[in-house]
Rosetta silent file (secondary structure, phi, psi, omega in degrees, C-alpha in Angstrom):
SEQUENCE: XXXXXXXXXXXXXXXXXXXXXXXXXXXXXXXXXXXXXXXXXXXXXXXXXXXXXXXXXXXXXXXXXXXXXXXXXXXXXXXXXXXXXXXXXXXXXXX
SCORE:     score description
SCORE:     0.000 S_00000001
   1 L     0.000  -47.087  178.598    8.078    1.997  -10.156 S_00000001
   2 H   -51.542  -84.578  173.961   10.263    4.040  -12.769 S_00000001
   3 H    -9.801  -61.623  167.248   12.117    0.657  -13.242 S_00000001
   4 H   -29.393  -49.935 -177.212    8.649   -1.130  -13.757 S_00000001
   5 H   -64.814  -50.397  178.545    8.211    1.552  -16.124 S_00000001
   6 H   -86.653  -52.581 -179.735   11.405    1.689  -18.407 S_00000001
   7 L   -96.854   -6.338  166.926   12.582   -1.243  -18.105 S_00000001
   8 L  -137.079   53.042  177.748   10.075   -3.669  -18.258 S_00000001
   9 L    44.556   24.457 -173.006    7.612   -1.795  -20.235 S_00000001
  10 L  -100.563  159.834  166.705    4.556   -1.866  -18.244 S_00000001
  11 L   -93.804 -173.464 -167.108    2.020    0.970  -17.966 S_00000001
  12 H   -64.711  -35.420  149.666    0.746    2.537  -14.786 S_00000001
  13 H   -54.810    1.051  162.412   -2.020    0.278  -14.339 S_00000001
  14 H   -90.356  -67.566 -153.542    0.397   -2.361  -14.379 S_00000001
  15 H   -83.134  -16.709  179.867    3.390   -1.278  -13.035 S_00000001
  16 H   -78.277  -58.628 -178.853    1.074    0.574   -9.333 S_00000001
  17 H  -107.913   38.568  122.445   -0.008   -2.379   -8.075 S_00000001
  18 H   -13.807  -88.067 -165.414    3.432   -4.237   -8.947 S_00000001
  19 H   -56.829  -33.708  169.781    4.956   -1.671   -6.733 S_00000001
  20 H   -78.223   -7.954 -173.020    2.637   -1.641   -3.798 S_00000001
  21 H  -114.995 -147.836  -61.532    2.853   -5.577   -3.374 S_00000001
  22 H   -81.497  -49.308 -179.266    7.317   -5.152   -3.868 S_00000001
  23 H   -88.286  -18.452  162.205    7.212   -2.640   -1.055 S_00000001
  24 H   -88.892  -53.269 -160.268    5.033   -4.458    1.794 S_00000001
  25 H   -51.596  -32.893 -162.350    6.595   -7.770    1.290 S_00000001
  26 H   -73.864  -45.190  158.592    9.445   -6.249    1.204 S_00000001
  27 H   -48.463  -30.987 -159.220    8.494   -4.196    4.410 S_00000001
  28 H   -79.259  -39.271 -146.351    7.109   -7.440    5.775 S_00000001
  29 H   -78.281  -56.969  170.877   10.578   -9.120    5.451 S_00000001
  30 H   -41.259  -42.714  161.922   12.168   -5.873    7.216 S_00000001
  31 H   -82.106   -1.697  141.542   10.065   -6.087    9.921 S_00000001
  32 H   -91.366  -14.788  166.728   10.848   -9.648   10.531 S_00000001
  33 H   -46.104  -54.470 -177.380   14.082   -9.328    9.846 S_00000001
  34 L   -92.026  -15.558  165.314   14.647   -6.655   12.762 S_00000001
  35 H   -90.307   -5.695  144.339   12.638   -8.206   15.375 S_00000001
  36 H   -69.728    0.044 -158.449   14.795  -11.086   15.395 S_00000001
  37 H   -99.588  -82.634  134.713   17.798   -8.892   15.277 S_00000001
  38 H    13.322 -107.316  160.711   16.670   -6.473   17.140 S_00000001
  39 L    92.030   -8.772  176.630   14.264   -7.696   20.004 S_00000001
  40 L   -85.839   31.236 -161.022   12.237   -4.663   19.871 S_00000001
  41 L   -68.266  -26.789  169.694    8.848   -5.952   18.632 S_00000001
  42 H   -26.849  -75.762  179.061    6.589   -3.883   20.351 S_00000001
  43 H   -65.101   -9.450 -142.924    6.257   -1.618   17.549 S_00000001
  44 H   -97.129  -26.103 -171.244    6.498   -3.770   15.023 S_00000001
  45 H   -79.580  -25.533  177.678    3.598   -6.586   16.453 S_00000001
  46 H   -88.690  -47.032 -174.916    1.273   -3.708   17.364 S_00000001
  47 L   -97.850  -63.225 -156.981    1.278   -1.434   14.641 S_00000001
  48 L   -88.544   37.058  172.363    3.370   -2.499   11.766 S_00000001
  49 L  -125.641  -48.282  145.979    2.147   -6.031   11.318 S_00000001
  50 H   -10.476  -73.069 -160.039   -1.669   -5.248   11.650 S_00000001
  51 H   -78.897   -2.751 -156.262   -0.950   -2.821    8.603 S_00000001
  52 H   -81.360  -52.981  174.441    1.462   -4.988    6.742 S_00000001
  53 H   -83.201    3.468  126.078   -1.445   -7.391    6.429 S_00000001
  54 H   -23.607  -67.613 -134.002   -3.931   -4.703    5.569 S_00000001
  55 H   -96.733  -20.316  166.021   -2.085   -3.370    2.825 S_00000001
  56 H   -67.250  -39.687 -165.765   -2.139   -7.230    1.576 S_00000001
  57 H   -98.777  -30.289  171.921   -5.710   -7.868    1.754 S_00000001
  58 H   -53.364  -32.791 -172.962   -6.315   -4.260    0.312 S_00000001
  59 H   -52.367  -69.672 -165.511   -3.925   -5.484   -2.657 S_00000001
  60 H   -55.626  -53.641  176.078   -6.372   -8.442   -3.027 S_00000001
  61 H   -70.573  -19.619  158.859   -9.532   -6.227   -3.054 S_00000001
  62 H   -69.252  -43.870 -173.687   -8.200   -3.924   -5.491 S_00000001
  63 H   -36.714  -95.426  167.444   -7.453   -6.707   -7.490 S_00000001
  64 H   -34.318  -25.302  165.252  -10.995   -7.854   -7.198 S_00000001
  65 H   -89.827  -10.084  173.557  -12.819   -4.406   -7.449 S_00000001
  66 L   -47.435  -54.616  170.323  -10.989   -3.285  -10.425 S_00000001
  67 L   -60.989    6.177  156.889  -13.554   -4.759  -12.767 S_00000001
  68 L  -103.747  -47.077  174.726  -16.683   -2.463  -10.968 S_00000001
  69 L   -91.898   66.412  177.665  -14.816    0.580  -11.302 S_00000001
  70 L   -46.036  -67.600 -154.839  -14.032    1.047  -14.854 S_00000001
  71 L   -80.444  112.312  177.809  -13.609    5.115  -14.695 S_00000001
  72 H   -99.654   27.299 -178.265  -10.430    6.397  -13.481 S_00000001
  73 H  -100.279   -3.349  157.098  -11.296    9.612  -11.864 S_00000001
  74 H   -83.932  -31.026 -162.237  -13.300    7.614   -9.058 S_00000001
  75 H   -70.540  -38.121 -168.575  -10.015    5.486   -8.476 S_00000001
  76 H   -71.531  -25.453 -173.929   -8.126    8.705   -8.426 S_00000001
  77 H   -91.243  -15.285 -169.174  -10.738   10.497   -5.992 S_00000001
  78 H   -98.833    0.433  129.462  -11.018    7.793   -3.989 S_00000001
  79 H   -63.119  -29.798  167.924   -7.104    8.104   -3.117 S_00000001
  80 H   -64.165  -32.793 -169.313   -7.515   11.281   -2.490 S_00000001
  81 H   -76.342  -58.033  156.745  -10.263   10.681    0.308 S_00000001
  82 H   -41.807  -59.102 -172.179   -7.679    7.989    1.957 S_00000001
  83 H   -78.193   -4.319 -171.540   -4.685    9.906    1.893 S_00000001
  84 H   -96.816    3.480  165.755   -6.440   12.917    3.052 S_00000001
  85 H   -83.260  -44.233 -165.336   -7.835   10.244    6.177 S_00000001
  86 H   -86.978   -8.604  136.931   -4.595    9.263    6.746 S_00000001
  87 H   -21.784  -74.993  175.505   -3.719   12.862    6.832 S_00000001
  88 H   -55.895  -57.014 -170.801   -6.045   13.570    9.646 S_00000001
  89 H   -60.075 -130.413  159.357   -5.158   10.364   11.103 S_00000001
  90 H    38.758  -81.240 -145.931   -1.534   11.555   11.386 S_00000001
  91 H   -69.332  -52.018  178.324   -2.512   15.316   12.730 S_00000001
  92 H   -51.752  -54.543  148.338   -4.856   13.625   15.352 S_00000001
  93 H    15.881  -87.402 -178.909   -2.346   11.690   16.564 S_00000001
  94 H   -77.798  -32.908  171.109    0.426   13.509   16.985 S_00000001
  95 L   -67.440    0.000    0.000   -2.151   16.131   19.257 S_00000001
């Protein structure tokens, strides 16, 4: 994102979800990369494939909900409420 930032002038509303679509493809590639490599697929077909195309179709619905939520202190609280899920998510888990 600092790149986004400096060098090709964009602002943060530009340059976030830029950065979040450059790190799952980019994730996407790595985990196809290494399960041909690899051979180890388990994790990557159960869990990290599931979310890889999540985090794609979430891209697309921010995209699309941007224009209802004008005000950026709901966008900001409503990251907080998700990372503090995946938080939980996490803690539960691991117990």
């Amino acid at each position: 994102m600092p790149i986004l930032l400096l060098w090709c002038y964009l602002n943060m509303k530009q340059a976030t979800p830029i950065s979040h679509t450059i790190i799952m493809v980019s994730s996407l590639v790595n985990l196809l990369v290494n399960y041909q490599l690899f051979g180890q697929g388990d994790l990557g077909l159960n869990y990290l494939l599931p979310l890889s195309f999540a985090a794609l179709s979430a891209t697309f619905l921010a995209f699309y909900l941007k224009k209802y939520f004008t005000k950026e202190i709901y966008i900001k609280w409503l990251l907080i409420l998700l990372i503090w899920a995946s938080i939980i998510k996490v803690i539960v888990y691991l117990v």
